[in-house]
PDB file of C-alpha atoms and ligand atoms in Angstrom:
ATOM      1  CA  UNK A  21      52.647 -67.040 -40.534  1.00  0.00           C
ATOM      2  CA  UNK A  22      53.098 -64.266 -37.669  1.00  0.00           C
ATOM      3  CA  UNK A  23      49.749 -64.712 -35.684  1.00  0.00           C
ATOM      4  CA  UNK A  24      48.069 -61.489 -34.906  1.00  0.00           C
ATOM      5  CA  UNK A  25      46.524 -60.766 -31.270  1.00  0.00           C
ATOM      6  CA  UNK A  26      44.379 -57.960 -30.663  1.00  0.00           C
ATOM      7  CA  UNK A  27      44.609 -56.700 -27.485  1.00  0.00           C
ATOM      8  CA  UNK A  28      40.866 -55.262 -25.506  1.00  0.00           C
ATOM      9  CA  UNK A  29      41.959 -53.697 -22.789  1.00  0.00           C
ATOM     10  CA  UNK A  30      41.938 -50.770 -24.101  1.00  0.00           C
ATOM     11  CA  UNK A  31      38.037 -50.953 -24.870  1.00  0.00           C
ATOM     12  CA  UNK A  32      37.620 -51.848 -21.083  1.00  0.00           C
ATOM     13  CA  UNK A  33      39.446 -48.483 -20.202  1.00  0.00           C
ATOM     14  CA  UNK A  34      37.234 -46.629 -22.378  1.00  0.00           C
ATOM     15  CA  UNK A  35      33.797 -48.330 -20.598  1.00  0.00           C
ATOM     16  CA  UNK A  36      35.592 -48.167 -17.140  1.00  0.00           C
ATOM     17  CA  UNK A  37      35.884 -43.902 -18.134  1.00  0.00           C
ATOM     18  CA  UNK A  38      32.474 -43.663 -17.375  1.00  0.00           C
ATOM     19  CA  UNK A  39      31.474 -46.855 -14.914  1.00  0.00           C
ATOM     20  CA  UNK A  40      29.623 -47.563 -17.613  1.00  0.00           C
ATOM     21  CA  UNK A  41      28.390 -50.646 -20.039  1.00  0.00           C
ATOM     22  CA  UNK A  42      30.000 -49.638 -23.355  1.00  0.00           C
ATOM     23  CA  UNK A  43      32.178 -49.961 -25.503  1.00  0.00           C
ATOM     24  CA  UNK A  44      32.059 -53.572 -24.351  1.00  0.00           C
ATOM     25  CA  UNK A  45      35.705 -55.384 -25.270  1.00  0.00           C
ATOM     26  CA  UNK A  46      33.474 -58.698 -25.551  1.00  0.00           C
ATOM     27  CA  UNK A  47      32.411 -57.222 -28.279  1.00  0.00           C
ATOM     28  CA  UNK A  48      35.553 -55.996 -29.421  1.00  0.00           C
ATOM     29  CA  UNK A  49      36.917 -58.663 -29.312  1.00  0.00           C
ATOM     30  CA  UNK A  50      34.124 -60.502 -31.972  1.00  0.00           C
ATOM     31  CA  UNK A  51      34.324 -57.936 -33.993  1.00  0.00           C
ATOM     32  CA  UNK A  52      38.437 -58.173 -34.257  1.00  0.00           C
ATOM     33  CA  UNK A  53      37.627 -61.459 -35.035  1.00  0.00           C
ATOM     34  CA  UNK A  54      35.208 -61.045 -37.866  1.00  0.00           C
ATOM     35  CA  UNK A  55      38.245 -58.972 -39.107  1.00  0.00           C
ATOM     36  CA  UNK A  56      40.614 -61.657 -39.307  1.00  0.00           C
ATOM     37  CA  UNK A  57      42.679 -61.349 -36.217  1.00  0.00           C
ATOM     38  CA  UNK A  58      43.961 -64.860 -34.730  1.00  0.00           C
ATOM     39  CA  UNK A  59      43.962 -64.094 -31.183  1.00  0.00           C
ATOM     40  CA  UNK A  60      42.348 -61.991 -28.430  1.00  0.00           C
ATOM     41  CA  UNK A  61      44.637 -60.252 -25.711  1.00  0.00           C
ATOM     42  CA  UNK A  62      43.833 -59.189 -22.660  1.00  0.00           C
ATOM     43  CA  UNK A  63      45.239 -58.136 -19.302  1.00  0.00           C
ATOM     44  CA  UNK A  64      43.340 -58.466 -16.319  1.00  0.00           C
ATOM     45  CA  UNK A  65      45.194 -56.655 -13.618  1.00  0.00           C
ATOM     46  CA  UNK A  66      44.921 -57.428  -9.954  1.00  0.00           C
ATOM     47  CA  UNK A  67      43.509 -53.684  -9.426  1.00  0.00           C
ATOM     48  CA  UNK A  68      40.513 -54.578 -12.010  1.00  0.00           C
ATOM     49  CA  UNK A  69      41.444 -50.912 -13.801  1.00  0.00           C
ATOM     50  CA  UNK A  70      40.195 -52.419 -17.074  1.00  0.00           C
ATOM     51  CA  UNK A  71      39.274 -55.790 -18.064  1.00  0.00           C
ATOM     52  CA  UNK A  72      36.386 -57.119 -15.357  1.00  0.00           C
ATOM     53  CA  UNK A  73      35.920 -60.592 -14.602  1.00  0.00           C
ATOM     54  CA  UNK A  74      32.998 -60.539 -16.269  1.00  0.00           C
ATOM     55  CA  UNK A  75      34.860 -59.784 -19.594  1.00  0.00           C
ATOM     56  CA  UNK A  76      37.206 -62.509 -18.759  1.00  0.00           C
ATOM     57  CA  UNK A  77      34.096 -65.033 -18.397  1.00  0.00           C
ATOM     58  CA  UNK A  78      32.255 -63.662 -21.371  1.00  0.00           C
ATOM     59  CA  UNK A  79      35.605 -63.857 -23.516  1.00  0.00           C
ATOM     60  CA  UNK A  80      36.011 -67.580 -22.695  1.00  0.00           C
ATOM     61  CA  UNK A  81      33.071 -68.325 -23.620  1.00  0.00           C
ATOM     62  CA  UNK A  82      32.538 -66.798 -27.038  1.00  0.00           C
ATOM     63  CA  UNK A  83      35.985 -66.314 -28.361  1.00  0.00           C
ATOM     64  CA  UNK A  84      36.840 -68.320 -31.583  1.00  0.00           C
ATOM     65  CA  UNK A  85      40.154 -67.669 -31.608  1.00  0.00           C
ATOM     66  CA  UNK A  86      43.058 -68.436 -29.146  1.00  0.00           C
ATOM     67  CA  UNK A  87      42.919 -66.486 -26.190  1.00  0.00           C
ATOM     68  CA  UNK A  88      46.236 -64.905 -24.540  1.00  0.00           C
ATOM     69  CA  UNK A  89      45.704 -64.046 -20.799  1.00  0.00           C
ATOM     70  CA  UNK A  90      48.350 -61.823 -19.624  1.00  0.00           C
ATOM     71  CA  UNK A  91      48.729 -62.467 -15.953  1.00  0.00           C
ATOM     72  CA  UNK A  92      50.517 -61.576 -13.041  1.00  0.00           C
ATOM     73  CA  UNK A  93      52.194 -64.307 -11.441  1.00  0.00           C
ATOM     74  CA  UNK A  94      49.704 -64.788  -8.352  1.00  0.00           C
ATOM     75  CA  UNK A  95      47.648 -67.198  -6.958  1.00  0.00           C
ATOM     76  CA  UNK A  96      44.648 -65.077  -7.510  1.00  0.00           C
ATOM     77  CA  UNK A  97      45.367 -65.009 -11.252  1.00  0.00           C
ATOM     78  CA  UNK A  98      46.732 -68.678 -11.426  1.00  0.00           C
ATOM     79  CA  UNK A  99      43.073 -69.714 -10.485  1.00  0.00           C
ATOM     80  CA  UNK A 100      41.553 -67.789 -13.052  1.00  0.00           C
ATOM     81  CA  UNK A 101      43.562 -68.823 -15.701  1.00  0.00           C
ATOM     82  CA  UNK A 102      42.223 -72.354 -14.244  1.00  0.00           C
ATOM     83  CA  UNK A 103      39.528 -71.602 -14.580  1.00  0.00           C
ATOM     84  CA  UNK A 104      38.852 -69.945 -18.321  1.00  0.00           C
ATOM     85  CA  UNK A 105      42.017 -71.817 -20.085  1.00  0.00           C
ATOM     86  CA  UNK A 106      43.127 -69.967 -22.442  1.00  0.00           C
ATOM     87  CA  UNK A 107      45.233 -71.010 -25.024  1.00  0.00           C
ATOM     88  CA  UNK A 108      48.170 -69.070 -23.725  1.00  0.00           C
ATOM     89  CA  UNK A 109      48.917 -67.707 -20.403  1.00  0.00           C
ATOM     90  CA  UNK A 110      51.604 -64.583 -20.940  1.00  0.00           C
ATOM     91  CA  UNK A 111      53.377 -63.889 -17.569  1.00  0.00           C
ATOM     92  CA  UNK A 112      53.909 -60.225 -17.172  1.00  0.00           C
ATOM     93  CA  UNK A 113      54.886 -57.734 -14.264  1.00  0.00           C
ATOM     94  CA  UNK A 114      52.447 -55.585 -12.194  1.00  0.00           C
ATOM     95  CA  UNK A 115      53.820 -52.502 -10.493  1.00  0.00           C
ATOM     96  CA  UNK A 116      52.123 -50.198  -8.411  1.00  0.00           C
ATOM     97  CA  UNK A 117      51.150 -46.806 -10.427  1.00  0.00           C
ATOM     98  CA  UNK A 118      52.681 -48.471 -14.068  1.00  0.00           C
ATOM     99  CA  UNK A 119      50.259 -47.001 -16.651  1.00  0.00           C
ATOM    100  CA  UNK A 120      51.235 -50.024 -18.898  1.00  0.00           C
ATOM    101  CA  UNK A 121      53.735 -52.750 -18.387  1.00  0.00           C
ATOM    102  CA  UNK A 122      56.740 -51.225 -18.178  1.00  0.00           C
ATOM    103  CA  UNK A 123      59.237 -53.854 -18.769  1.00  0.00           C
ATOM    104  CA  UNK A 124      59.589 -57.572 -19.509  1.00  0.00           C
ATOM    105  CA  UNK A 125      59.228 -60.160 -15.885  1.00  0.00           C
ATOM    106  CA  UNK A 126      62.661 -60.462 -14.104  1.00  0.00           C
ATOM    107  CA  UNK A 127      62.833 -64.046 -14.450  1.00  0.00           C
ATOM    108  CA  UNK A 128      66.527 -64.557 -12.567  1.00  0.00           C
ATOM    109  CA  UNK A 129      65.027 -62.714  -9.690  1.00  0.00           C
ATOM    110  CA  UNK A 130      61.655 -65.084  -9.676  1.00  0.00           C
ATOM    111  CA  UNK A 131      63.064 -68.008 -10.871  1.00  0.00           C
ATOM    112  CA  UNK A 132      61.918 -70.369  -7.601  1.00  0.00           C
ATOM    113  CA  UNK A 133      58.504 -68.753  -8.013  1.00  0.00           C
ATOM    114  CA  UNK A 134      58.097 -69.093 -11.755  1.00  0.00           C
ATOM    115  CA  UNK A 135      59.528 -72.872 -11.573  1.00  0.00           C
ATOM    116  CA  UNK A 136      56.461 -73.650  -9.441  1.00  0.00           C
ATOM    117  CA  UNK A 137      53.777 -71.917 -11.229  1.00  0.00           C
ATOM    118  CA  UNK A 138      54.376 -72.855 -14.953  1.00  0.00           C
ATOM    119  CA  UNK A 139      53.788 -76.166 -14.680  1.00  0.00           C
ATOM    120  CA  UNK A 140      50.755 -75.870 -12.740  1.00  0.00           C
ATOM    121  CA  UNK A 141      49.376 -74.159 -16.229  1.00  0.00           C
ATOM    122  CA  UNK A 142      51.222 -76.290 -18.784  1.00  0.00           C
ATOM    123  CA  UNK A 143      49.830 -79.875 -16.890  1.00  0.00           C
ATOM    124  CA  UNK A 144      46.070 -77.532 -17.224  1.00  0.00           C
ATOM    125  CA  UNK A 145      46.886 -77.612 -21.263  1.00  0.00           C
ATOM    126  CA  UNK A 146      47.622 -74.213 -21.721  1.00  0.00           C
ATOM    127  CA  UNK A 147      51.017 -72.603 -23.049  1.00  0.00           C
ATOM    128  CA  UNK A 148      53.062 -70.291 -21.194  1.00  0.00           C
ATOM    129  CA  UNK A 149      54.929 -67.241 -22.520  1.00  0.00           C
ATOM    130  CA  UNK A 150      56.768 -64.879 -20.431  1.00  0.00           C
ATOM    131  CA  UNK A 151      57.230 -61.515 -21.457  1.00  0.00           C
ATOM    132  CA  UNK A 152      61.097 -61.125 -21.696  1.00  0.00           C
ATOM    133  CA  UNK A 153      63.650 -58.708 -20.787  1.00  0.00           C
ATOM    134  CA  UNK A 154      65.906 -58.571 -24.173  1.00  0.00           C
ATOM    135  CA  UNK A 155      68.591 -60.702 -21.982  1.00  0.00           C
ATOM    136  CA  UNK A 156      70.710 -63.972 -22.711  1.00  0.00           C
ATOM    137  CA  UNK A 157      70.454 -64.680 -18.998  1.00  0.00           C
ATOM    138  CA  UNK A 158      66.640 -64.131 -18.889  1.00  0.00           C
ATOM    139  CA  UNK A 159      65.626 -65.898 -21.815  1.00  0.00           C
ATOM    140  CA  UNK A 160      67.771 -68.891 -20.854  1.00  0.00           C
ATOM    141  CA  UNK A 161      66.311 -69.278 -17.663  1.00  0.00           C
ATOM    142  CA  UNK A 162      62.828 -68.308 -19.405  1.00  0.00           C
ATOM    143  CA  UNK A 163      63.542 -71.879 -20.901  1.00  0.00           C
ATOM    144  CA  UNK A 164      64.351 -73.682 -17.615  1.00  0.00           C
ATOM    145  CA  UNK A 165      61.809 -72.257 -15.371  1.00  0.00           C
ATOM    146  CA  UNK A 166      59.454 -74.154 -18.092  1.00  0.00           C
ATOM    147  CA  UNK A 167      57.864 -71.339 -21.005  1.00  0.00           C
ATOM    148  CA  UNK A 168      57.061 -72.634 -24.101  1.00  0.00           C
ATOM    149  CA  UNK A 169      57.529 -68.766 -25.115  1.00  0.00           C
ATOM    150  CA  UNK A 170      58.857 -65.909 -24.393  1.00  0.00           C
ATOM    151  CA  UNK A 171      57.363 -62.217 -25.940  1.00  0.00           C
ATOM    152  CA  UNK A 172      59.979 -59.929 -26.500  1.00  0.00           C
ATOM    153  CA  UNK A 173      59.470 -56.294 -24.929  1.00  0.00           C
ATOM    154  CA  UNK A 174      58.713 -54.142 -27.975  1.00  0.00           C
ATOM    155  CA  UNK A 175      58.320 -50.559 -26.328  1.00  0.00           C
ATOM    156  CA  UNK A 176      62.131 -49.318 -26.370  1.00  0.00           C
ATOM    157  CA  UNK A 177      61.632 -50.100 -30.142  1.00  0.00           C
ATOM    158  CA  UNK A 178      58.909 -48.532 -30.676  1.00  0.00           C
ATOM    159  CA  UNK A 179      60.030 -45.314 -28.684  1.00  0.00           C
ATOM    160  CA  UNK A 180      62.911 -45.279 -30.392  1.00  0.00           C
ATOM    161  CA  UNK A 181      62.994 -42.219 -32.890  1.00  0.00           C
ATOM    162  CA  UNK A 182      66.049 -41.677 -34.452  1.00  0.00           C
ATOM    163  CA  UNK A 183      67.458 -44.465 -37.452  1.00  0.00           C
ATOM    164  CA  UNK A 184      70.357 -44.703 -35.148  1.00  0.00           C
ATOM    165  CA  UNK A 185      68.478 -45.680 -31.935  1.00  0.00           C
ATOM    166  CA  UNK A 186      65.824 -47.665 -33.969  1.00  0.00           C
ATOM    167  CA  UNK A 187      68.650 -49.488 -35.392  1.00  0.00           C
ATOM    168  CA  UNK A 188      70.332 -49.818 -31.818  1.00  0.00           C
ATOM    169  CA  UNK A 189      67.074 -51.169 -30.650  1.00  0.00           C
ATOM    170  CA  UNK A 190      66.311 -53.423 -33.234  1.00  0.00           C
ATOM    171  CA  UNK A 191      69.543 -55.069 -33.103  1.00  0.00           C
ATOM    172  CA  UNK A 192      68.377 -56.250 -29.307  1.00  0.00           C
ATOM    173  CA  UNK A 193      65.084 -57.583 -30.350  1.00  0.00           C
ATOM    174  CA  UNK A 194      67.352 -59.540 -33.392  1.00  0.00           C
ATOM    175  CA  UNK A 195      69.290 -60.601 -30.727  1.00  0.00           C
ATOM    176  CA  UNK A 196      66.981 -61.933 -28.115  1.00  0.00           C
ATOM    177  CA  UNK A 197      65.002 -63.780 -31.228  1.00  0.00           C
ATOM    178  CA  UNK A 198      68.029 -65.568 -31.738  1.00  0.00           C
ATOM    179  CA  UNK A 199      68.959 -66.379 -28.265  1.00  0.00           C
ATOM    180  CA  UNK A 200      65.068 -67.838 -27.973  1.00  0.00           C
ATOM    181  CA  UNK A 201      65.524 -69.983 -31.150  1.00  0.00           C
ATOM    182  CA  UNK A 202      68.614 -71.154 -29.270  1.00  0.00           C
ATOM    183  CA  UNK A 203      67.451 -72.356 -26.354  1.00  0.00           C
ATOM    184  CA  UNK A 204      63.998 -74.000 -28.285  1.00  0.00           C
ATOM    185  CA  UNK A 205      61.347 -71.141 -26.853  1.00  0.00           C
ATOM    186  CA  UNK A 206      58.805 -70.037 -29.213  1.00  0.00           C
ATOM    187  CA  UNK A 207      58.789 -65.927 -29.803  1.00  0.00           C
ATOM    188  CA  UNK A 208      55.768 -63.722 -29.286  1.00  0.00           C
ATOM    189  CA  UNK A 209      56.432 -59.672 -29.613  1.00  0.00           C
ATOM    190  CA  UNK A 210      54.242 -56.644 -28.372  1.00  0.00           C
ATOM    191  CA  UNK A 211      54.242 -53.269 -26.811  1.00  0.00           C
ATOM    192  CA  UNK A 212      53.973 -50.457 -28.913  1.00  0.00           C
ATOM    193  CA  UNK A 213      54.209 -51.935 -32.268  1.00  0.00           C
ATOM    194  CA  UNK A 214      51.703 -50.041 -35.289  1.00  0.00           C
ATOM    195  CA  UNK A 215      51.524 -50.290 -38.939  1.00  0.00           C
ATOM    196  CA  UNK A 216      54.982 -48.745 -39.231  1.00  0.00           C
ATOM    197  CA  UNK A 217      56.991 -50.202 -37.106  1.00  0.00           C
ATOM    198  CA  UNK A 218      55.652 -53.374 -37.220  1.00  0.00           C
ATOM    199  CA  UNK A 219      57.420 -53.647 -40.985  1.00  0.00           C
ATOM    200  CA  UNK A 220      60.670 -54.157 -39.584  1.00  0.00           C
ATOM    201  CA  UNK A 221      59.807 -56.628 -36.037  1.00  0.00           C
ATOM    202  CA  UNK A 222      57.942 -59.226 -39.139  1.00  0.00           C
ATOM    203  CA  UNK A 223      61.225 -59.693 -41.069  1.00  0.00           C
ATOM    204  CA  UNK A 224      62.614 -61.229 -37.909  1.00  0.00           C
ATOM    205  CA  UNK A 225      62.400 -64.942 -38.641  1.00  0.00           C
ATOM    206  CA  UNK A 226      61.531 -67.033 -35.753  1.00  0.00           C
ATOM    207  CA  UNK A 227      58.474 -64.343 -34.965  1.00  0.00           C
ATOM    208  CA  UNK A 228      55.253 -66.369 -34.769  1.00  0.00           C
ATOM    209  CA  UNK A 229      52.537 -63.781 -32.598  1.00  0.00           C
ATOM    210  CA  UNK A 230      52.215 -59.840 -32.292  1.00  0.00           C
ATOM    211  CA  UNK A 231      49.967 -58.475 -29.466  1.00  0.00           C
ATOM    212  CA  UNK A 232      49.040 -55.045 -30.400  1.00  0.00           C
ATOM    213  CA  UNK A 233      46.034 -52.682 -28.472  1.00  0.00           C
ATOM    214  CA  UNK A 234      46.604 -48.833 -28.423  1.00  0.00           C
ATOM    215  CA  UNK A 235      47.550 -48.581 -31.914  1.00  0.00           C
ATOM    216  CA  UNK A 236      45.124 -50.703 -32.900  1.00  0.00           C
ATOM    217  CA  UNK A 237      42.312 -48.579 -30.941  1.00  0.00           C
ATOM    218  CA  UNK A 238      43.846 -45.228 -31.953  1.00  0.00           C
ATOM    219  CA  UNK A 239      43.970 -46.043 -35.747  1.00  0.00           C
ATOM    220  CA  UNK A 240      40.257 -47.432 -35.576  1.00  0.00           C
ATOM    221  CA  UNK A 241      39.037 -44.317 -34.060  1.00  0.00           C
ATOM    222  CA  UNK A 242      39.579 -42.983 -37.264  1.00  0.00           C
ATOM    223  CA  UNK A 243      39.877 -45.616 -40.026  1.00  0.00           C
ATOM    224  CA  UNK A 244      37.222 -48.036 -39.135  1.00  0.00           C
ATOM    225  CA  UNK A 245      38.290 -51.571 -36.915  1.00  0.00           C
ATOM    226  CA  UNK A 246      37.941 -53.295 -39.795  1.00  0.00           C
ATOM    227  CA  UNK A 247      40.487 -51.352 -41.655  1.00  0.00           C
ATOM    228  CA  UNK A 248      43.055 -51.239 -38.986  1.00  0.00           C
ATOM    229  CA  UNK A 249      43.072 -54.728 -38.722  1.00  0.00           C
ATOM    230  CA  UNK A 250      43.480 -55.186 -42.354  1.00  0.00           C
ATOM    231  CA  UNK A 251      46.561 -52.952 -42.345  1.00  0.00           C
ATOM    232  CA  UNK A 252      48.007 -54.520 -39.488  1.00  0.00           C
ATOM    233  CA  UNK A 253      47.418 -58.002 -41.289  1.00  0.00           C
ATOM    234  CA  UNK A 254      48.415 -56.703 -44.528  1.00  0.00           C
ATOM    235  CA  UNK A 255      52.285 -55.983 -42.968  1.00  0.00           C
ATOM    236  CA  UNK A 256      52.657 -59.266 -41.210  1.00  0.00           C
ATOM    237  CA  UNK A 257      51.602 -61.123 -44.345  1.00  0.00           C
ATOM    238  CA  UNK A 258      54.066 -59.240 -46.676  1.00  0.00           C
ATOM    239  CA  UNK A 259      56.608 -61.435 -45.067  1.00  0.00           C
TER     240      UNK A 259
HETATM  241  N1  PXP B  19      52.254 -57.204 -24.608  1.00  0.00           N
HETATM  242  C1  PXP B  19      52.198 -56.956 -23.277  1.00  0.00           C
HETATM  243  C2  PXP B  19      52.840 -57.918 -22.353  1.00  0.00           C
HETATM  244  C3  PXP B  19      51.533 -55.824 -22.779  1.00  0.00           C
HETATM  245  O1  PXP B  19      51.475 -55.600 -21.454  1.00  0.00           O
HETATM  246  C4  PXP B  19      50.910 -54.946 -23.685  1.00  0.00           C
HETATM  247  C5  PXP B  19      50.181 -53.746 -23.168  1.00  0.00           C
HETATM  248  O2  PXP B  19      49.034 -54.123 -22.527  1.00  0.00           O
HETATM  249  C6  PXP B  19      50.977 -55.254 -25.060  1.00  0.00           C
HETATM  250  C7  PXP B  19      51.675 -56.369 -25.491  1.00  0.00           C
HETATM  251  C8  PXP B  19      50.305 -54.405 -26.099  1.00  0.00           C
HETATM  252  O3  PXP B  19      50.887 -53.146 -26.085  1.00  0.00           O
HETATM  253  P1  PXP B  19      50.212 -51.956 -26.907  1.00  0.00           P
HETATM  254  O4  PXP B  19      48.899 -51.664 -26.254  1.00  0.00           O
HETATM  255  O5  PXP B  19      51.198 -50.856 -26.779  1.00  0.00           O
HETATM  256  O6  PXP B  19      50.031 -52.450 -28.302  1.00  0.00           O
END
């Protein structure tokens, strides 16, 4: 079964629009779970642009399902995660003046620094997933800095609009799924992915979580949450 993961954070931009109190991604977040999602997503960045501490708090406490934390990998983040335990910690990249995560961590480059912080979370009971540049190299030293995952980098996919490029592009994600089965990493997938193109990433075998937020948010705006979590569960159980 691919899990699904909804991500908030785009609830918390909404609020943060106004400096206001609602829509509250707490409650988001329930209500994607009365809707059968299996996980909550969200991202709180070191600049606070969305998610709040608060949220964080709140989400701990009242979330049913597992919660993903997608983190930079800094002290100030590593003693949150301490401190809320999620069920999985996804490392990710923060760049200044990135509207979204713009591409997977560069795990060569951090390797000393990613060897020292993973098992500071694994020995606190919570799994690690890096999200992964589509790279033999990366991947394999995703494995021996310590992941238990890695989450492949969906948004070249997604942005890919010709058959030819989606093809192109699709081929890499194949390829990285097969170099994480190699090296014994679980696989998590997200950026970008919606009711369409999500068909294609849940044939890929080894696949076992989707995080997905602005489709999800965009499609509810019109459809209902409830129904745009049903279609979203509907394609990753036709598998
Ligand atoms: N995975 C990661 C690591 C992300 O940073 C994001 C965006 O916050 C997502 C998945 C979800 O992407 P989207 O909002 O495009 O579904």
């Amino acid at each position: 079964m691919i899990r699904l993961s909804a991500n908030v954070d785009k609830v918390a931009t909404l609020r943060q629009s106004r400096g206001d109190s609602e829509p509250d991604p707490v409650v988001a977040a329930a209500l994607c779970e009365q809707a059968g999602v299996e996980g909550i997503t969200f991202h709180l960045r070191s600049d606070r642009r969305h998610i709040q501490d608060r949220d964080v708090d709140l989400l701990a406490q009242m979330a049913k399902t597992e919660l993903n934390f997608e983190m930079a990998a800094t002290e100030e983040m590593i003693a949150r995660a301490l401190a809320v335990r999620p069920a999985q910690c996804t490392l990710v990249p923060e760049r200044d003046g990135e509207v979204t995560t713009e591409d997977g961590v560069d795990v060569l480059a951090n390797r000393a620094a990613l060897s020292e912080v993973i098992p500071r979370l694994k020995e606190a009971g919570m799994r690690v997933s890096i999200f992964s540049r589509l790279d033999a190299d990366q991947i394999r030293a995703a494995k021996e800095v310590g992941a238990d995952r890695v989450e492949l980098f969906t948004g070249p996919y997604a942005l890919a609009r010709t058959s030819s490029e989606q093809d192109r592009e699709f081929g890499r994600l194949s390829d990285a799924a097969k170099w994480a089965e190699k090296w014994g990493l679980g696989l998590n997938a997200g950026h970008g992915l919606d009711v369409r193109n999500l068909r294609r990433v849940a044939t890929i075998p080894n696949l076992m979580e989707v995080s997905i937020g602005q489709s999800l948010w965009a499609r509810a705006v019109f459809i209902g949450l409830e129904r745009a979590v049903g279609e979203l569960l509907a394609v990753l159980r036709e598998r």
